[in-house]
Coordinates of C-alpha atoms and ligand atoms in Angstrom, one line a residue:
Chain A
X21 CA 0.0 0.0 0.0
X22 CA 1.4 3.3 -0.7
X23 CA 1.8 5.8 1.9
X24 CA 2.3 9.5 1.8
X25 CA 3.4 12.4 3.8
X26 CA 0.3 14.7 4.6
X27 CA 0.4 18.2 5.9
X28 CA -2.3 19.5 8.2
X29 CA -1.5 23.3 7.3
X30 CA -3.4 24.6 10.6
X31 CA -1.2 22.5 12.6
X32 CA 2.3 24.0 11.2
X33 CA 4.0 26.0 13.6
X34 CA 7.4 27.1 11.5
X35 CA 9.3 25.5 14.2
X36 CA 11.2 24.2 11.2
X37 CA 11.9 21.0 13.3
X38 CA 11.4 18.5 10.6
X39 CA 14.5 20.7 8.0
X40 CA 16.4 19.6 11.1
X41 CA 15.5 16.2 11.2
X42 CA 15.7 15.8 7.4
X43 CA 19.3 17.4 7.3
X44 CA 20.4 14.8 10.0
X45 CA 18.8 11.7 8.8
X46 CA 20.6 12.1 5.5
X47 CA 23.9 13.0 6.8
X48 CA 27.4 11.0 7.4
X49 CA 26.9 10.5 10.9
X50 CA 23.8 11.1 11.8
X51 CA 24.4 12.5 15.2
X52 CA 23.7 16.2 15.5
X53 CA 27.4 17.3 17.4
X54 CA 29.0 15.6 14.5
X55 CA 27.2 16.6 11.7
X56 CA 28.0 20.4 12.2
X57 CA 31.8 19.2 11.4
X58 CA 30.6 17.4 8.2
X59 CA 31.8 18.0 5.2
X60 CA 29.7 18.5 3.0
X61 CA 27.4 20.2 4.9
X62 CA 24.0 18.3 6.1
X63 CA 21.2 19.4 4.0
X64 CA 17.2 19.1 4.5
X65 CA 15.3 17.6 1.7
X66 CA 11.8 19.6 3.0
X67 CA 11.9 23.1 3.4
X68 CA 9.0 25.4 5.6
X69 CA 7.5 27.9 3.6
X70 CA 5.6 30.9 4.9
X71 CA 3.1 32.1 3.7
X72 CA 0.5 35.1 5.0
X73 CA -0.6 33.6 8.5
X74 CA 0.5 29.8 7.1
X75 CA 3.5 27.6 7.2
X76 CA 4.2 24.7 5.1
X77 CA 7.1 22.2 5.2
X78 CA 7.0 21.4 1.1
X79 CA 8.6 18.5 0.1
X80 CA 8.9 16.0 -2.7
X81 CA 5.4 14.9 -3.7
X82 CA 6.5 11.5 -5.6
X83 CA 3.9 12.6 -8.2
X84 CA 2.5 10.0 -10.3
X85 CA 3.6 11.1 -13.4
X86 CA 6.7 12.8 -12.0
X87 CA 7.8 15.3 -14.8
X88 CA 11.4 15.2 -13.2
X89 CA 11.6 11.8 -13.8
X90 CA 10.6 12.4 -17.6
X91 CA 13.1 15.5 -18.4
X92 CA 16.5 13.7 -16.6
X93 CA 18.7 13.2 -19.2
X94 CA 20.8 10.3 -17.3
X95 CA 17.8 8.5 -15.9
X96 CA 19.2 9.1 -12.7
X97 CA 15.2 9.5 -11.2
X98 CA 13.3 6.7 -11.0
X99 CA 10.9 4.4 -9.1
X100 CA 11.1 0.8 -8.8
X101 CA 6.7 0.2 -8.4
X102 CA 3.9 3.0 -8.7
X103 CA 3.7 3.0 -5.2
X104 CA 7.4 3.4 -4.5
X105 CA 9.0 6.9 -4.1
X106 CA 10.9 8.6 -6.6
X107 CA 14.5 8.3 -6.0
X108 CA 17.2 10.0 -7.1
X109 CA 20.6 7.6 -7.5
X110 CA 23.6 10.1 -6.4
X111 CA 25.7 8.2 -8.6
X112 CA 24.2 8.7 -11.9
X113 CA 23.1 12.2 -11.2
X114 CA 25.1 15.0 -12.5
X115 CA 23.6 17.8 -11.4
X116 CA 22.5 19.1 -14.9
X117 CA 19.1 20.6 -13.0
X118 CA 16.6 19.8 -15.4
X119 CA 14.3 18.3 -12.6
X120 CA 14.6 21.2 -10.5
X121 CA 13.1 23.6 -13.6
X122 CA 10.6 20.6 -14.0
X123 CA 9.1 20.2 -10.6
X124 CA 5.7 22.4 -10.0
X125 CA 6.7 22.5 -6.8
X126 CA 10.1 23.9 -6.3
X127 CA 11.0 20.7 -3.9
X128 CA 14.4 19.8 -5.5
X129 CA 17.4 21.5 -4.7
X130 CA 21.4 21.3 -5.7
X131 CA 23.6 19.4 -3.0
X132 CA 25.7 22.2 -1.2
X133 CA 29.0 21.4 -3.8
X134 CA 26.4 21.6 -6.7
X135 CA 27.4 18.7 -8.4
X136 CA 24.2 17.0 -7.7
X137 CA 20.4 16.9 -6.7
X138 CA 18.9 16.1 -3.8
X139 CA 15.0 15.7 -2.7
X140 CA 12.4 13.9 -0.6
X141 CA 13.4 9.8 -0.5
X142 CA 10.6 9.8 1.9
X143 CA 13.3 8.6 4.3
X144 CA 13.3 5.1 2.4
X145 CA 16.2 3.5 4.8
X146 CA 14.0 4.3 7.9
X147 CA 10.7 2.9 6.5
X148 CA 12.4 0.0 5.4
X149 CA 12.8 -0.7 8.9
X150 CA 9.8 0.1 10.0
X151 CA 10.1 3.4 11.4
X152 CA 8.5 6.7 9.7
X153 CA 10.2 9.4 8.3
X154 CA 12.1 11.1 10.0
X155 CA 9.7 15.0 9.7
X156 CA 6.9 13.1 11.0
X157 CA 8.4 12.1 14.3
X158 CA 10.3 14.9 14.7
X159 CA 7.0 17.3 14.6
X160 CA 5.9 18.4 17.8
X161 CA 2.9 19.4 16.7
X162 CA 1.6 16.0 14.7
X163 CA 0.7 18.7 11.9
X164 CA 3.0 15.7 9.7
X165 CA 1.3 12.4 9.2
X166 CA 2.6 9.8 6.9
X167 CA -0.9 8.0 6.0
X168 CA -2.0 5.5 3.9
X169 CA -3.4 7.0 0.2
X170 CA -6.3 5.4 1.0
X171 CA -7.4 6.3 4.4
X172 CA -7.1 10.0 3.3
X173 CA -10.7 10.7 1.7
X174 CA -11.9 8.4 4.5
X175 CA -10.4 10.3 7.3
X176 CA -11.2 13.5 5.6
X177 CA -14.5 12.4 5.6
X178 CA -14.2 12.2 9.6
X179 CA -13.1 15.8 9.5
X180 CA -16.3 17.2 7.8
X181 CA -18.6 15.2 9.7
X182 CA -17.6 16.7 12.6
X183 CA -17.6 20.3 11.3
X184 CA -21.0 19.7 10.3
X185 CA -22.1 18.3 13.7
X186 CA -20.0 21.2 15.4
X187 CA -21.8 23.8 13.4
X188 CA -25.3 22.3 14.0
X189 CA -24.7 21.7 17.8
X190 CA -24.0 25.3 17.8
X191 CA -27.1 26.5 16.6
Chain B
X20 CA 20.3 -13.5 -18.5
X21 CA 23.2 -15.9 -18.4
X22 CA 24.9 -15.0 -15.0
X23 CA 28.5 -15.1 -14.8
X24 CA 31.0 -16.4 -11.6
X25 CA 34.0 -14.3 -11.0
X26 CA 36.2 -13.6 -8.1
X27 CA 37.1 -10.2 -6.9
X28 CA 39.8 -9.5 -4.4
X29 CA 38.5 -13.3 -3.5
X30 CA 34.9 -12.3 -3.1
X31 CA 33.1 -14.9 -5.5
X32 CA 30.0 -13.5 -7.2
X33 CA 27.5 -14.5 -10.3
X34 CA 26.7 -11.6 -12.2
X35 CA 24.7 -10.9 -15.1
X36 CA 26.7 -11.5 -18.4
X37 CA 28.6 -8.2 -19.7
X38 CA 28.2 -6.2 -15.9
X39 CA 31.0 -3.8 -16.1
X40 CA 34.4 -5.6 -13.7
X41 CA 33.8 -1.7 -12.1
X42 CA 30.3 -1.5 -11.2
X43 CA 30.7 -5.3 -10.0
X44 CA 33.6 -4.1 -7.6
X45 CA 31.9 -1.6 -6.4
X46 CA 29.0 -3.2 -5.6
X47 CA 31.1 -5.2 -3.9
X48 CA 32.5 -2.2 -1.5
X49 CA 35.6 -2.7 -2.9
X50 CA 37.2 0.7 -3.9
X51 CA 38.7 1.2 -6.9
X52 CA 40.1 4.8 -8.0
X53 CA 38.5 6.8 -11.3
X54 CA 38.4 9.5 -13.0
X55 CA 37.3 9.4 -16.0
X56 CA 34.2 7.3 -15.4
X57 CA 31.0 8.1 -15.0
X58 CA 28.3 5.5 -14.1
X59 CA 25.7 7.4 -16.5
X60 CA 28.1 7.0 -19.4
X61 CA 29.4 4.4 -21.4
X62 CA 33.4 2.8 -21.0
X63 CA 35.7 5.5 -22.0
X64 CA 39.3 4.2 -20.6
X65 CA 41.3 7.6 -20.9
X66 CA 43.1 7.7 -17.5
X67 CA 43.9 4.3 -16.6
X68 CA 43.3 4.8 -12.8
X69 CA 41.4 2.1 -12.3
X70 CA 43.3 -0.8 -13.8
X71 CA 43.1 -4.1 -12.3
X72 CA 44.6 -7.7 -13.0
X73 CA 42.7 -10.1 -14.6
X74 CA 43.6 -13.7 -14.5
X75 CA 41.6 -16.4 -17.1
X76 CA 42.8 -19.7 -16.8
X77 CA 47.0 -18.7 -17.3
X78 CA 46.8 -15.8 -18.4
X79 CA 47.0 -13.0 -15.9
X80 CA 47.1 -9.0 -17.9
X81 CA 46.4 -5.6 -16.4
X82 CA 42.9 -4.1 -17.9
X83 CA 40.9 -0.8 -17.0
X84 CA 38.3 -2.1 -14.5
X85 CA 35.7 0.5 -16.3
X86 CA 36.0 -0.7 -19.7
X87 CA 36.2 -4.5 -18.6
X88 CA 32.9 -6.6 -19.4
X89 CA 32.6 -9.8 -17.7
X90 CA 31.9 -12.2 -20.6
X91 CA 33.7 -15.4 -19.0
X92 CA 34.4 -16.4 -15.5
X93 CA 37.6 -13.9 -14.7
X94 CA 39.6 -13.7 -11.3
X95 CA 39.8 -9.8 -11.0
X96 CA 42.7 -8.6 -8.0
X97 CA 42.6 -4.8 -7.3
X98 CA 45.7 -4.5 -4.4
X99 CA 48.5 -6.4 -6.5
X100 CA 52.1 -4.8 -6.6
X101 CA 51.6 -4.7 -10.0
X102 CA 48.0 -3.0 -10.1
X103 CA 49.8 -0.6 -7.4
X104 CA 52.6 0.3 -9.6
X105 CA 50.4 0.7 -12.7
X106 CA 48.4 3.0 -10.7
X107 CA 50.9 5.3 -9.9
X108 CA 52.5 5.8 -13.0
X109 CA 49.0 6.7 -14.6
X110 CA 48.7 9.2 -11.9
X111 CA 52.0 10.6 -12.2
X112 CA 51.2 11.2 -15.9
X113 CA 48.1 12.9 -14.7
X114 CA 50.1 14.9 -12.5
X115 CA 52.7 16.0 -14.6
X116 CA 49.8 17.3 -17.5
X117 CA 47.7 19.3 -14.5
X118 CA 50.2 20.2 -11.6
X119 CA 48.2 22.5 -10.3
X120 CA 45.0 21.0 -10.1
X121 CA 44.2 20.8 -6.4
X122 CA 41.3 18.7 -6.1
X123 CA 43.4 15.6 -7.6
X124 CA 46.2 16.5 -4.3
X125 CA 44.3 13.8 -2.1
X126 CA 43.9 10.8 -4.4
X127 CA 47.4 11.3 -5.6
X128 CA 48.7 11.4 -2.2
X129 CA 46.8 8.1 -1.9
X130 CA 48.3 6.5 -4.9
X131 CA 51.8 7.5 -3.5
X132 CA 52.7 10.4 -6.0
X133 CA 53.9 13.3 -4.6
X134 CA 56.1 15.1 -6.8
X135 CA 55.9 13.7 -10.3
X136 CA 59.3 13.0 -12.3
X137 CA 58.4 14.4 -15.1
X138 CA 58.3 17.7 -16.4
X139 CA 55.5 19.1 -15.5
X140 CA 52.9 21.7 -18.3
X141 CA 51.9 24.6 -17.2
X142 CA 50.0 25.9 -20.8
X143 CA 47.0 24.1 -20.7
X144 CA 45.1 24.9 -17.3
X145 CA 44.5 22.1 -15.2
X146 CA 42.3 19.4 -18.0
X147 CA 43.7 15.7 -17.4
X148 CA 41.4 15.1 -21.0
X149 CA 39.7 12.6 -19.4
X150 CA 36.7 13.7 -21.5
X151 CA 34.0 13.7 -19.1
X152 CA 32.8 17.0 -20.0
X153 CA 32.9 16.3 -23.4
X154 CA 31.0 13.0 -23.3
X155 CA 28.3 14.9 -20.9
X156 CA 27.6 17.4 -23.3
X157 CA 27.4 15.3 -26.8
X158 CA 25.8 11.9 -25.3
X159 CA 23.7 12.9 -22.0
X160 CA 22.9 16.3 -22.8
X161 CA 22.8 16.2 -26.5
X162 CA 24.9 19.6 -27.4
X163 CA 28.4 18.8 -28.5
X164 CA 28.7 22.2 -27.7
X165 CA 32.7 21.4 -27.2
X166 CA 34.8 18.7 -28.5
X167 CA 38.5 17.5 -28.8
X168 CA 41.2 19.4 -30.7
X169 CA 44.5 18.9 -31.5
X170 CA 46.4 15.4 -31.6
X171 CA 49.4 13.8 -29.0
X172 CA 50.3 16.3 -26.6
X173 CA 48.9 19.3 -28.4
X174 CA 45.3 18.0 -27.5
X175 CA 42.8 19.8 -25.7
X176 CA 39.3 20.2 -25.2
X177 CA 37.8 23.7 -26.9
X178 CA 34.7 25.2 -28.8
X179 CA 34.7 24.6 -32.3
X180 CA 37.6 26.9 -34.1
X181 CA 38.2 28.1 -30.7
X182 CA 35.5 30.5 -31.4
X183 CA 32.4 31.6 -29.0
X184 CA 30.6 27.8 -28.2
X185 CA 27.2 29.3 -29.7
X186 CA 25.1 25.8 -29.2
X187 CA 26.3 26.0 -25.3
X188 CA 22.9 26.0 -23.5
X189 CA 24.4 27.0 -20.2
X190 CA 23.8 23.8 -18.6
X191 CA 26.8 24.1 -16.2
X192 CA 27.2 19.9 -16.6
X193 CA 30.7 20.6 -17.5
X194 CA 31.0 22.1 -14.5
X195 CA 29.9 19.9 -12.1
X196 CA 31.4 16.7 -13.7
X197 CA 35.2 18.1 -14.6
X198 CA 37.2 16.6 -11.7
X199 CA 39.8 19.1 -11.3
X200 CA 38.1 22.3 -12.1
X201 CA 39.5 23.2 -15.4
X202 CA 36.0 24.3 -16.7
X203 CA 34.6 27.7 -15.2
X204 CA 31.6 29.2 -15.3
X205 CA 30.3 32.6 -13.6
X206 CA 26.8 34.2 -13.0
X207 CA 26.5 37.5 -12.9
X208 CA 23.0 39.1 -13.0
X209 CA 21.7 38.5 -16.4
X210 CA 24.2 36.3 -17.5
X211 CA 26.0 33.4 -17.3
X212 CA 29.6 33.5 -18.6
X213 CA 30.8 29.9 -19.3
X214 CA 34.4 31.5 -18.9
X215 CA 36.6 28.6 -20.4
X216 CA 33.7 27.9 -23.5
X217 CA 33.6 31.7 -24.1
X218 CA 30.2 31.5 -24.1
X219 CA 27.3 34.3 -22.6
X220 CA 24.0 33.0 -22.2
X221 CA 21.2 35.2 -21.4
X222 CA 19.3 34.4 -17.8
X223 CA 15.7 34.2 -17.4
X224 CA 14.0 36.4 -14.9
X225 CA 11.4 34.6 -12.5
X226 CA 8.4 36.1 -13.7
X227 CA 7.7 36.7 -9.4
X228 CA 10.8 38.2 -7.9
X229 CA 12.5 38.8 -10.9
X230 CA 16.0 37.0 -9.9
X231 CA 17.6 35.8 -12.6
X232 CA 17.6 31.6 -12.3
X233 CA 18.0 29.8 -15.7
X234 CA 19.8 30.2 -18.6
X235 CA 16.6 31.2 -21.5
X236 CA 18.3 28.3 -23.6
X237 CA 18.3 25.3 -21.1
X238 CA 15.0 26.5 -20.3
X239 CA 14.0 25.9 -24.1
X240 CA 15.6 22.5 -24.1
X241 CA 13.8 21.3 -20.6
X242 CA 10.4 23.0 -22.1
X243 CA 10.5 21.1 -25.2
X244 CA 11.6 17.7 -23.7
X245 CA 8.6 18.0 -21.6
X246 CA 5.9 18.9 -24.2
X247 CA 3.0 18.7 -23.0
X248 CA 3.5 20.3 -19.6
X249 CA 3.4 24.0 -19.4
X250 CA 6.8 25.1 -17.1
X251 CA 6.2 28.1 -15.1
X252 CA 8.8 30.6 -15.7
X253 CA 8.8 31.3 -11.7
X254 CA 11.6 30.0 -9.8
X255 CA 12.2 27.3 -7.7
X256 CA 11.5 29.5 -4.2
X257 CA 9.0 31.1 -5.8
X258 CA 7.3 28.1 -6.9
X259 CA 6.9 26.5 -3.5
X260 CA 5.7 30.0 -1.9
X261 CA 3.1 29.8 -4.4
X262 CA 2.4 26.2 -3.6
X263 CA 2.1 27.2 0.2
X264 CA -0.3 30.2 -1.4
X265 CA -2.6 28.2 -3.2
X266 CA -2.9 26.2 -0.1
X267 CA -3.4 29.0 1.8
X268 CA -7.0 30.4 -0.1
X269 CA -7.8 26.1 -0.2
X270 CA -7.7 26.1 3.5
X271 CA -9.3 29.6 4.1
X272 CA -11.9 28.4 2.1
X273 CA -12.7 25.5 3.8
X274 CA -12.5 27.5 7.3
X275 CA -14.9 30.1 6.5
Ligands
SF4_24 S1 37.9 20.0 -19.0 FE1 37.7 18.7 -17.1 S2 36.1 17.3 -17.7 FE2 36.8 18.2 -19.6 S3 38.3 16.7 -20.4 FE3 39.4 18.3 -19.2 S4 39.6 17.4 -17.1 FE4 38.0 16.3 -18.1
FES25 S1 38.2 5.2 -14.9 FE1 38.9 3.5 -16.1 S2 40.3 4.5 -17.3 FE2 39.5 6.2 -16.2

C-alpha cells in the first residue's frame, strides 16, 4: 500500500523541526554534534514555507507522473513500483538541474558542492525498517502524518462530519 | 540472463553477463580509483586509474576495470604490486599534465605520488582530458557544444575553431562533472559566462521576484523535452511560496 506524507497546514507552527530532522537523517553521521563538522554540509530535503498567517514544510510529492523523472537526461530519477518513491541515484546524477526547472513544486534543490540533486526519498532506509520518516516524528505538533493513500478521503470524511455536527450543535 | 561467476579480491560472485568488472567491484565495496568514469556514461578508458589484474585460466594482464565486461568467469585482484605500480605511474602522468589541479592532491597522495618525475605543463590549465565534459555534453545532454582538438600532446578540449561555443545551453554539466576544475563558469546578474567555452547566455527572470535563475536556452531544451507540460517561468523558491499560497486560499476556504 502506498503511503504519503500529509500536511495538516493549521497544525504548522514554523518551528522548522522536521529541516532539522531531514538534514540529520541524510547525513554521514547522523548525530547532531558531528554533523556540524561534516563536510559536506548536512542538508534538508523539506523546506518550511511561509506564507501570509501559514506555514508549510513542502517536500517532494512523488507525483505519479513525476515530470522530473521524464526530463533527466541520465535516468538518474526513478521508481522501482507506482507505489514506491521517486529516488534519485547520487551516482548517476550529474547535477544538470533539469528536474529542478521541471518540478511544479520547487521541492528539488542542488547538494551544497552543486554537483548534484537532492530531494524527498521519503526517508526510504527508515521505513524499510519500519520506522517513519524522520519530519513526521520529529514534529511536535503532529501537523505531519505519513498515511495510507487510502485512508485520506476516508479520514477526511471524519473531518467534515464533525464540522458539520459542530456547526449544528452550535445552533 | 546468463549469470557469470567471478572472483574479486577473493569475493566470488555470479553476475549478469557483460556487468561492467567496475560496477561489479563496487557493488562489492571494494574501492577502486577513477576519473574518467562516469556510471551514466558508457566505458571510456582515458586515465587508466582504475586498472586491475585479470587472471583467465594462465593468463593474468592488467585491464581498466571501467572498460572491462565480464563475458567469462575472470579472477579480477585490485591490491596487487603490479595494479599498485600501474596505478601510480597513470597518476603521475596525470600529474605531470595538470600540476596544479588541487582537487586531484588527495587521491594522488593516496596513490603514492607526490612530486611527479616528469616535467610538468603549465599551458593548458588544469584538464587531465579525461573527456568527461565532453562525453556529458554530446551523449547525456545532446549539445556537442565542445569537442576534442589537437592530436598527442597538443590536444585539448575547446569550442569549435576556438571561437564563442554558440550551441552551449548554459547547462553548467561541464562544470559539475570536470574533476579538477578546469572548466569555469560565472553568473553575474543577467548572464552566465561559461568562462573557459567563451560562451554568454542570457538568464531568465522569474516572472515573481524577478531574480535571474535559468539560462533562457536550457530552459528551451527542458520545455521542449517535456511537451505537454506548461513550465512556469517562476523559480524554484518562488514556486513552493506559491504552492504554500494556493494552499493558503484552499484552507481559508474550507475555514470560512
Ligand atoms: S575539462 Fe575537465 S572534464 Fe573536460 S576533459 Fe578536461 S579534465 Fe575532463
Ligand atoms: S576510470 Fe577507467 S580508465 Fe579512467
Amino acid at each position: 500500500m502506498s503511503k504519503a506524507i500529509i500536511t495538516d497546514v493549521q497544525k504548522c507552527l514554523a518551528c522548522r523541526s522536521c529541516e532539522l530532522a531531514c538534514a540529520l537523517a541524510h547525513c554521514q553521521s547522523q548525530i547532531l554534534e558531528e554533523s556540524l563538522r561534516e563536510s559536506p554540509q548536512p542538508q534538508p530535503r523539506v523546506t518550511v514555507e511561509a506564507c501570509g498567517k501559514f506555514a508549510v514544510p513542502i517536500q517532494c510529492r512523488h507525483c505519479q507522473d513525476a515530470p522530473c523523472m521524464a526530463v533527466c537526461p541520465t535516468a538518474a530519477i526513478q521508481r522501482h513500483s507506482e507505489s514506491d518513491p521517486v529516488l534519485i541515484s547520487r551516482d548517476k546524477c550529474i547535477g544538470c538541474g533539469y528536474c529542478i526547472e521541471a518540478c511544479p513544486f520547487g521541492a528539488m534543490e542542488v547538494t551544497n558542492d552543486g554537483k548534484a540533486v537532492v530531494k524527498c526519498d521519503l526517508c526510504i532506509e527508515r521505513t524499510q525498517v519500519g520506522q517513519p520518516p524522520a519530519c513526521v516524528t520529529a514534529c511536535p505538533t503532529g501537523a505531519i502524518k505519513f498515511k495510507d493513500v487510502s485512508n485520506i478521503s476516508a479520514d477526511r470524511r471524519k473531518i467534515t462530519a464533525a464540522m458539520i455536527s459542530e456547526s449544528l450543535d452550535n445552533e | 540472463m546468463a549469470k557469470i561467476k567471478t572472483i574479486i579480491d577473493g569475493i566470488e560472485v555470479e553476475v549478469e553477463r557483460d556487468s561492467w568488472a567496475i560496477d561489479v567491484a563496487r557493488e562489492l565495496g571494494i574501492d577502486i580509483p577513477t576519473l574518467c568514469y562516469h556510471p551514466a556514461l558508457g566505458p571510456y578508458g582515458a586515465c587508466r586509474l582504475c586498472v586491475v589484474e585479470v587472471t583467465k585460466s594462465k593468463w593474468t594482464w592488467l585491464a581498466t576495470a571501467c572498460d572491462l565486461p565480464i563475458r567469462e568467469e575472470l579472477s579480477i585482484k585490485t591490491n596487487t604490486p603490479e595494479v599498485i605500480r600501474s596505478r601510480k605511474m597513470a597518476m603521475e602522468l596525470i600529474m605531470a599534465r595538470a600540476p596544479r589541479a588541487e582537487s586531484l592532491f588527495p587521491l594522488a597522495e593516496k596513490l603514492g605520488v607526490t612530486k611527479p618525475r616528469f616535467k610538468c605543463r603549465d599551458d593548458i590549465g588544469n584538464c587531465i582530458l579525461c573527456g568527461l565534459c565532453v562525453r556529458m555534453c554530446d551523449q547525456i545532454i545532446g549539445v556537442s557544444a565542445i569537442n576534442f582538438a589537437n592530436r598527442g600532446h597538443k590536444r585539448i578540449v575547446t569550442t569549435p575553431l576556438h571561437k564563442k561555443a554558440d550551441k552551449c545551453i548554459g547547462c553548467n554539466v561541464c562544470v559539475e562533472v570536470c574533476p579538477t576544475g578546469h572548466v569555469k563558469t560565472l553568473d553575474d546578474g543577467s548572464f552566465r559566462h561559461m568562462q573557459t567555452w567563451d560562451a554568454d547566455l542570457e538568464m531568465l527572470h522569474c516572472l515573481i521576484c524577478d531574480k535571474p535563475y535559468i539560462p533562457a536556452k536550457q530552459f528551451k531544451v527542458i520545455s521542449d523535452k517535456l511537451e505537454g507540460i506548461e513550465l512556469k517561468r517562476i523559480c524554484p523558491v518562488c514556486r513552493r511560496k506559491e504552492t504554500v499560497d494556493n494552499l493558503r486560499y484552499a484552507v481559508v476556504e474550507k475555514v470560512s
